[in-house]
Coordinates of C-alpha atoms in Angstrom, one line a residue:
M1 CA -23.0 -21.5 2.6
T2 CA -20.0 -21.8 4.2
A3 CA -18.6 -18.0 4.6
R4 CA -15.4 -17.6 2.4
R5 CA -11.8 -15.5 3.5
V6 CA -9.7 -13.5 1.0
L7 CA -6.2 -12.0 1.8
L8 CA -6.2 -9.2 0.1
I9 CA -2.8 -7.7 -0.7
I10 CA -2.9 -3.7 -1.3
G11 CA -0.3 -2.4 -3.4
G12 CA 0.9 0.9 -3.7
G13 CA -1.2 3.4 -6.2
I14 CA -3.8 6.2 -6.1
A15 CA -6.3 3.5 -6.6
A16 CA -5.9 1.7 -3.4
Y17 CA -8.4 4.2 -2.1
K18 CA -11.3 2.2 -4.1
V19 CA -10.2 -1.1 -1.7
L20 CA -11.9 0.6 1.1
T21 CA -15.0 0.3 -0.7
L22 CA -14.4 -3.3 -1.5
I23 CA -13.5 -4.5 1.6
R24 CA -16.7 -2.9 2.9
D25 CA -18.7 -4.4 0.0
L26 CA -17.1 -8.0 0.8
G27 CA -18.1 -7.8 4.5
R28 CA -21.5 -7.1 3.3
R29 CA -21.9 -10.6 0.8
G30 CA -20.0 -12.1 3.7
I31 CA -16.5 -12.8 2.8
A32 CA -14.0 -12.0 5.4
V33 CA -10.7 -9.9 4.7
T34 CA -7.4 -10.7 6.0
P35 CA -5.6 -7.3 4.6
V36 CA -2.1 -7.3 3.9
L37 CA -0.6 -3.4 3.4
T38 CA 2.6 -3.1 1.3
E39 CA 4.9 -0.3 2.4
A40 CA 3.7 1.7 -0.8
G41 CA 0.2 0.6 -0.2
A42 CA 0.3 2.8 3.4
E43 CA 1.1 6.1 1.5
F44 CA -2.2 6.3 -0.1
V45 CA -4.5 4.4 2.8
T46 CA -3.8 4.1 6.2
P47 CA -3.6 1.0 8.4
L48 CA -6.1 2.2 10.4
S49 CA -9.1 2.7 7.8
V50 CA -8.0 -0.9 6.5
S51 CA -8.2 -2.5 9.9
A52 CA -11.6 -0.5 10.8
L53 CA -13.5 -2.0 7.8
A54 CA -12.1 -5.3 7.7
G55 CA -12.7 -5.8 11.2
E56 CA -9.4 -7.5 11.4
V57 CA -5.4 -6.9 11.8
V58 CA -3.4 -5.5 9.3
H59 CA -0.2 -7.2 8.1
D60 CA 2.6 -5.4 7.0
A61 CA 6.0 -6.8 7.9
L62 CA 7.7 -9.4 7.1
F63 CA 10.1 -10.0 9.8
D64 CA 7.6 -9.3 12.6
L65 CA 9.5 -12.6 14.8
T66 CA 6.8 -12.8 17.2
R67 CA 4.2 -14.0 14.4
E68 CA 7.0 -15.8 12.7
A69 CA 7.7 -17.8 15.7
E70 CA 4.5 -19.9 14.1
M71 CA 5.6 -19.0 10.3
G72 CA 3.2 -16.6 10.0
H73 CA 3.8 -15.9 6.4
I74 CA 3.1 -19.4 5.5
Q75 CA -0.4 -19.4 7.4
L76 CA -1.4 -16.3 6.0
S77 CA -0.8 -17.8 2.4
R78 CA -2.9 -20.9 2.7
S79 CA -5.6 -19.7 5.5
A80 CA -7.5 -17.9 2.8
D81 CA -9.9 -19.4 -0.1
L82 CA -8.1 -16.8 -2.6
V83 CA -5.5 -14.3 -3.0
V84 CA -6.5 -11.1 -4.5
V85 CA -4.5 -8.1 -5.3
A86 CA -5.7 -4.5 -5.7
P87 CA -4.0 -2.4 -7.0
A88 CA -1.7 -4.8 -8.5
T89 CA 1.2 -2.4 -9.4
A90 CA 3.7 -3.4 -12.4
N91 CA 6.3 -3.7 -9.5
L92 CA 4.1 -6.0 -7.6
M93 CA 3.3 -8.0 -10.9
A94 CA 7.3 -8.1 -11.9
K95 CA 8.0 -9.7 -8.7
M96 CA 5.3 -12.4 -9.3
A97 CA 6.9 -13.2 -12.9
A98 CA 10.4 -13.3 -11.3
G99 CA 9.7 -15.1 -8.1
L100 CA 10.7 -12.7 -6.0
A101 CA 10.6 -12.6 -2.2
D102 CA 11.4 -9.6 -0.5
D103 CA 8.7 -8.4 1.4
L104 CA 5.6 -9.8 2.9
A105 CA 3.3 -9.1 -0.1
S106 CA 5.9 -10.4 -2.3
T107 CA 6.5 -13.9 0.0
L108 CA 2.6 -14.5 0.5
L109 CA 2.3 -14.7 -3.5
L110 CA 5.4 -16.8 -3.6
A111 CA 4.3 -19.1 -0.6
T112 CA 0.4 -19.4 -1.5
D113 CA -1.2 -22.5 -3.3
K114 CA -4.5 -20.9 -3.7
K115 CA -5.9 -19.1 -6.6
V116 CA -4.6 -15.3 -7.1
L117 CA -6.8 -12.8 -8.5
L118 CA -5.1 -9.4 -9.9
A119 CA -6.5 -6.1 -10.5
P120 CA -3.7 -4.2 -12.3
A121 CA -3.6 -0.3 -12.1
M122 CA -1.0 1.9 -13.6
N123 CA 0.4 4.1 -15.9
V124 CA -1.0 3.8 -19.3
R125 CA 2.6 3.8 -20.6
M126 CA 3.9 1.3 -18.0
W127 CA 0.9 -0.8 -18.8
Q128 CA 1.7 -0.6 -22.5
H129 CA 5.4 -1.2 -21.8
T130 CA 6.7 -4.4 -23.3
A131 CA 8.4 -5.9 -19.8
T132 CA 4.6 -5.5 -18.3
Q133 CA 3.0 -7.3 -21.3
R134 CA 5.8 -10.1 -20.7
N135 CA 5.4 -10.5 -17.1
I136 CA 1.4 -10.4 -17.6
E137 CA 2.0 -13.4 -19.8
T138 CA 3.9 -15.2 -17.4
L139 CA 1.6 -14.7 -14.5
R140 CA -1.4 -15.8 -16.9
A141 CA 0.5 -18.7 -17.7
D142 CA 1.1 -19.6 -13.8
G143 CA -2.7 -19.5 -13.6
A144 CA -3.4 -16.0 -12.3
Q145 CA -6.4 -14.2 -13.3
M146 CA -7.3 -10.4 -14.0
V147 CA -9.9 -8.0 -13.5
G148 CA -9.3 -4.5 -16.0
P149 CA -7.6 -2.5 -16.1
D150 CA -10.2 -0.4 -17.8
E151 CA -9.4 2.5 -20.2
G152 CA -10.0 6.2 -19.0
D153 CA -8.5 9.4 -17.7
M154 CA -5.3 8.8 -15.2
A155 CA -4.6 10.7 -12.2
C156 CA -1.2 11.7 -14.0
G157 CA -3.2 13.3 -16.4
E158 CA -2.9 10.8 -19.4
Y159 CA -5.5 8.7 -21.0
G160 CA -5.7 5.0 -21.9
P161 CA -5.7 1.5 -20.2
G162 CA -4.5 1.1 -16.9
R163 CA -7.2 2.1 -14.4
M164 CA -8.0 -0.2 -11.5
A165 CA -11.5 -2.0 -12.3
E166 CA -14.1 -0.8 -10.2
P167 CA -14.9 -2.2 -7.0
A168 CA -18.3 -4.0 -8.1
E169 CA -16.3 -5.7 -10.9
I170 CA -13.8 -6.8 -8.9
L171 CA -16.3 -7.8 -6.2
T172 CA -18.0 -10.2 -9.3
A173 CA -14.5 -11.6 -10.1
I174 CA -14.0 -12.6 -6.5
E175 CA -17.3 -14.1 -6.2
R176 CA -17.5 -16.1 -9.6
M177 CA -13.7 -17.3 -8.1
L178 CA -15.1 -18.5 -4.9
D179 CA -18.2 -20.0 -6.3
A180 CA -19.9 -17.5 -4.0
R181 CA -22.6 -15.9 -6.0
T182 CA -25.6 -17.2 -4.0
L183 CA -24.4 -16.0 -0.5
P184 CA -27.3 -14.2 1.1
A185 CA -26.8 -10.6 1.3
S186 CA -25.9 -10.4 4.8
P187 CA -24.2 -14.0 6.0
S188 CA -22.6 -14.3 9.4
R189 CA -19.2 -13.9 8.9
P190 CA -16.1 -15.9 10.1
A191 CA -14.3 -15.0 12.9
P192 CA -11.2 -13.1 12.7
L193 CA -8.0 -15.2 11.6
R194 CA -6.0 -15.9 14.3
L195 CA -2.8 -17.7 15.2
P196 CA -2.6 -20.6 17.3
P197 CA -3.2 -19.7 21.2
E198 CA 0.6 -20.7 21.8
A199 CA 1.5 -18.0 19.6
V200 CA -1.1 -15.4 20.9
I201 CA 0.6 -16.3 24.0
R202 CA 4.1 -15.8 23.2
R203 CA 3.5 -12.5 21.3
Q204 CA 1.9 -10.5 24.3
P205 CA 4.9 -9.5 26.4
L206 CA 2.8 -7.0 28.0
A207 CA -0.1 -9.7 28.8
G208 CA -1.2 -8.0 32.2
R209 CA 0.4 -5.3 32.4
H210 CA -1.1 -1.6 33.1
V211 CA 0.3 1.4 31.1
I212 CA -0.8 5.0 31.0
V213 CA -0.8 7.3 28.1
T214 CA -1.2 10.5 27.4
S215 CA -1.8 12.3 24.4
G216 CA -3.0 15.1 22.4
P217 CA -3.0 18.6 23.1
T218 CA -4.6 20.8 26.1
Q219 CA -6.8 23.5 25.9
E220 CA -6.4 26.5 28.7
P221 CA -9.5 28.8 28.7
I222 CA -9.2 32.5 28.0
D223 CA -12.8 33.0 28.3
P224 CA -16.0 30.6 27.2
V225 CA -14.8 30.6 23.7
R226 CA -11.0 31.5 23.6
Y227 CA -8.1 29.3 24.8
I228 CA -4.4 28.6 24.5
S229 CA -3.5 25.6 22.6
N230 CA -0.8 23.7 20.5
R231 CA -0.8 22.0 16.8
S232 CA -0.3 18.7 18.5
S233 CA -2.8 16.2 16.3
G234 CA -2.9 13.2 18.6
A235 CA -1.5 11.1 15.8
Q236 CA 1.8 9.5 17.7
G237 CA 0.2 9.1 21.4
S238 CA -2.5 7.4 19.6
A239 CA -0.3 5.2 17.7
I240 CA 1.7 4.2 20.9
A241 CA -1.6 3.1 22.8
A242 CA -2.7 0.8 19.9
A243 CA 0.9 -0.5 19.8
L244 CA 1.0 -1.3 23.6
R245 CA -2.4 -2.8 23.2
D246 CA -1.3 -4.9 20.6
L247 CA 1.6 -6.4 22.5
G248 CA -1.4 -7.2 25.4
A249 CA -1.1 -4.0 27.7
R250 CA -4.3 -2.8 29.3
V251 CA -4.1 1.1 28.2
S252 CA -5.3 4.1 30.2
F253 CA -5.4 6.6 27.4
V254 CA -5.8 10.4 28.8
T255 CA -6.4 12.2 25.7
G256 CA -6.9 16.0 25.2
P257 CA -9.3 17.4 22.6
A258 CA -6.9 15.9 19.4
E259 CA -7.5 15.5 16.1
T260 CA -7.1 12.0 15.8
P261 CA -9.6 9.2 17.1
P262 CA -8.3 7.1 19.6
P263 CA -7.6 3.5 19.2
A264 CA -10.2 0.5 20.0
G265 CA -10.0 -1.4 22.6
V266 CA -8.2 1.0 25.0
D267 CA -9.7 2.7 28.1
V268 CA -10.2 6.5 26.9
I269 CA -10.3 9.0 29.5
R270 CA -10.8 12.6 27.6
V271 CA -9.8 15.6 28.9
S272 CA -9.5 19.5 28.2
T273 CA -7.1 21.0 30.3
A274 CA -3.6 20.3 31.9
D275 CA -5.6 20.2 35.4
Q276 CA -8.1 17.8 34.0
M277 CA -4.9 15.5 32.4
R278 CA -3.3 15.6 36.2
E279 CA -6.2 14.4 37.8
A280 CA -7.2 11.8 35.4
V281 CA -3.4 10.1 35.5
E282 CA -3.7 10.4 39.4
A283 CA -6.6 8.3 38.7
A284 CA -5.4 5.8 36.8
L285 CA -2.4 4.9 38.9
P286 CA -1.1 2.7 39.7
A287 CA 0.4 1.4 36.6
D288 CA 3.5 -0.4 35.0
A289 CA 4.8 2.6 32.8
A290 CA 3.4 5.6 31.8
V291 CA 4.2 7.4 28.0
M292 CA 3.5 11.1 28.5
A293 CA 3.1 11.9 24.7
A294 CA 0.9 14.7 25.4
A295 CA 1.6 18.1 24.5
V296 CA 0.6 19.7 27.8
A297 CA 0.7 23.7 27.9
D298 CA 3.3 25.3 30.1
W299 CA 1.0 28.0 31.0
K300 CA -2.8 28.8 31.7
V301 CA -4.5 32.0 32.1
A302 CA -4.9 33.0 36.0
N303 CA -7.4 35.4 35.3
A304 CA -9.5 33.7 32.7
A305 CA -12.8 35.4 31.9
G306 CA -16.4 33.9 33.0
S307 CA -18.0 35.7 29.8
K308 CA -16.9 36.1 26.3
M309 CA -14.4 39.6 26.3
K310 CA -15.3 42.6 24.1
K311 CA -13.6 44.9 22.7
D312 CA -14.0 48.7 23.4
A313 CA -13.6 51.5 21.8
S314 CA -10.3 52.6 23.7
G315 CA -8.3 49.9 21.5
A316 CA -6.7 48.6 24.3
A317 CA -5.7 44.6 24.7
P318 CA -6.9 42.7 27.5
A319 CA -4.3 41.9 30.1
L320 CA -3.8 38.0 31.1
E321 CA -2.2 37.0 33.6
F322 CA -0.8 33.8 33.3
T323 CA 0.3 30.8 35.8
E324 CA 2.1 27.3 35.2
N325 CA 0.0 24.8 34.8
P326 CA 1.0 21.3 36.8
D327 CA 3.8 19.7 35.3
I328 CA 2.5 15.9 35.1
L329 CA 5.8 14.2 34.1
A330 CA 7.7 15.5 36.8
W331 CA 5.2 14.6 39.0
V332 CA 4.8 11.1 38.1
S333 CA 8.5 10.5 37.7
Q334 CA 9.3 11.9 41.1
L335 CA 6.4 9.8 43.1
T336 CA 7.6 8.2 46.1
D337 CA 4.8 6.0 46.3
G338 CA 3.6 4.3 43.3
R339 CA 5.7 5.8 40.8
P340 CA 5.6 3.7 37.4
Q341 CA 8.9 1.4 36.6
L342 CA 8.9 3.2 33.8
V343 CA 8.4 6.4 33.0
V344 CA 9.2 8.0 29.2
G345 CA 8.2 11.7 28.4
F346 CA 8.4 13.0 25.2
A347 CA 10.5 16.4 24.0
A348 CA 9.2 18.2 21.3
E349 CA 12.3 21.2 20.5
T350 CA 12.6 23.7 17.7
D351 CA 16.5 23.7 18.2
Q352 CA 19.0 21.9 19.7
L353 CA 17.1 19.2 20.0
I354 CA 19.6 16.6 22.0
D355 CA 20.6 19.1 24.3
N356 CA 17.2 20.3 25.0
A357 CA 15.7 17.0 25.5
S358 CA 18.6 15.7 27.6
A359 CA 18.7 18.5 30.1
K360 CA 14.8 17.5 30.2
R361 CA 15.2 14.4 31.1
R362 CA 17.5 14.9 34.1
R363 CA 15.3 17.8 35.3
K364 CA 11.9 16.0 35.4
G365 CA 13.5 12.6 36.4
C366 CA 12.2 10.4 33.6
D367 CA 13.8 7.4 32.6
W368 CA 13.7 7.7 29.1
I369 CA 12.7 11.1 26.8
V370 CA 11.6 10.8 23.2
A371 CA 12.9 14.0 21.4
N372 CA 11.4 14.9 18.0
D373 CA 12.2 18.4 16.0
V374 CA 8.8 20.0 15.3
G375 CA 10.5 22.7 13.8
E376 CA 9.3 24.6 10.7
G377 CA 9.0 22.5 7.6
T378 CA 9.7 18.8 9.5
G379 CA 5.9 18.1 9.1
T380 CA 5.9 16.4 12.3
F381 CA 3.1 17.9 14.1
G382 CA -0.4 16.8 11.9
G383 CA 2.1 14.8 9.9
A384 CA 2.2 10.9 9.2
E385 CA 5.9 10.5 10.0
N386 CA 8.5 11.6 12.5
T387 CA 11.9 11.4 13.0
V388 CA 12.7 11.0 16.9
T389 CA 15.7 10.0 19.2
L390 CA 15.4 8.0 22.2
I391 CA 17.4 9.3 25.1
T392 CA 18.1 7.3 28.0
E393 CA 20.3 7.4 31.0
T394 CA 23.0 5.5 29.0
G395 CA 23.1 6.8 25.6
N396 CA 20.8 8.5 22.6
E397 CA 19.6 6.3 19.7
S398 CA 18.3 8.2 16.8
W399 CA 15.8 6.5 14.6
P400 CA 15.3 7.1 11.0
K401 CA 12.4 8.8 9.6
M402 CA 9.5 6.6 9.9
R403 CA 5.5 6.4 9.7
K404 CA 4.1 7.3 13.3
D405 CA 2.7 3.9 13.7
Q406 CA 6.2 2.4 13.1
V407 CA 7.8 4.9 15.8
A408 CA 4.9 3.8 18.1
A409 CA 5.6 -0.1 17.6
K410 CA 9.1 0.2 17.8
L411 CA 8.5 2.2 21.3
A412 CA 6.3 -0.5 22.5
G413 CA 8.7 -3.2 21.7
R414 CA 11.4 -1.4 24.3
I415 CA 8.9 -0.7 26.5
A416 CA 8.1 -4.6 26.5
E417 CA 11.8 -5.1 26.8
A418 CA 12.2 -2.8 29.6
L419 CA 9.2 -4.4 31.6
S420 CA 10.2 -8.3 31.2

């Protein structure tokens, strides 16, 4: 039996975490998933986790002009055999009932000519509200089908109807609507959804370009068991590498020991120290651009011990001698032979953000500096969001607070423009 495809719209609610299990189970049944993640949905599950399980790119923006050149939202809404909304929030269902289309999810639901399955999930009072029940009647009259909600304990502490149906129950409803119950347990899945070849060519502005991205912290040894490092998680650098990859670039991703794993589809070079990172960057040259997002330690221990330092009865602290690490950003920026066309540095500051970052750009000789405040309370280190200012020779541009993948996409777009 021919494998089927589901367009899965993930709404914003705590039940979104169950959708990861649903995607996995659909794949096991040979049902391909094209995922659409709402802005609210991304607060509960990450694009990376959804994409990894679905094996396809996550769609999340209506006004993605590179895809809209081929009316991407129309293609998405028509290419699947079934549209599933899980969790279907009160807000999403209200938009459907009213025929609104102010984001990608609601536009797809309005533009689709396929059957729609809703898996509602919301607070019990919201479910029982007259407006929600009125919307449900409208949606059912329009032909939408529903699975759930179940009754039980809510994340908010209340009890009653409103819990999203379990993944197994949603899977059964999907198979019934697809008439796919006879699919073998592990059939071959269809190839990931792709836009026409012309659109693929047009949306690869960095095709044929090579970009080096450094990311994460470095670890400078004190002795075999201790080191000096910092709180960089590598999340922003990893997101930048993924965004450049998505624009067609070949990415050499030089990463220190970061918490965030490197993205798929890039050349990963793992290092620990600043010296190793400097050597890896040099080996990766030549490149069209270099994005130096790593948080490289300024200093290393010159007299690092070859064995573990032990306390003695004197109570004296060990005497550590420090020496400067190589300044990788300045070295790349000031190359006379083989300098990348564009060198982008990062400035993580705790005070006087613009002044310090601007001075750093001039001192290092890089073309751009991405400045971000990492002071106490900002949540930048280890967080999902970032607030940055792009500093260039011509001026400063402050960007609003965004998810790190959104910052990465915007920066990658600017890089593509600069290299065009």
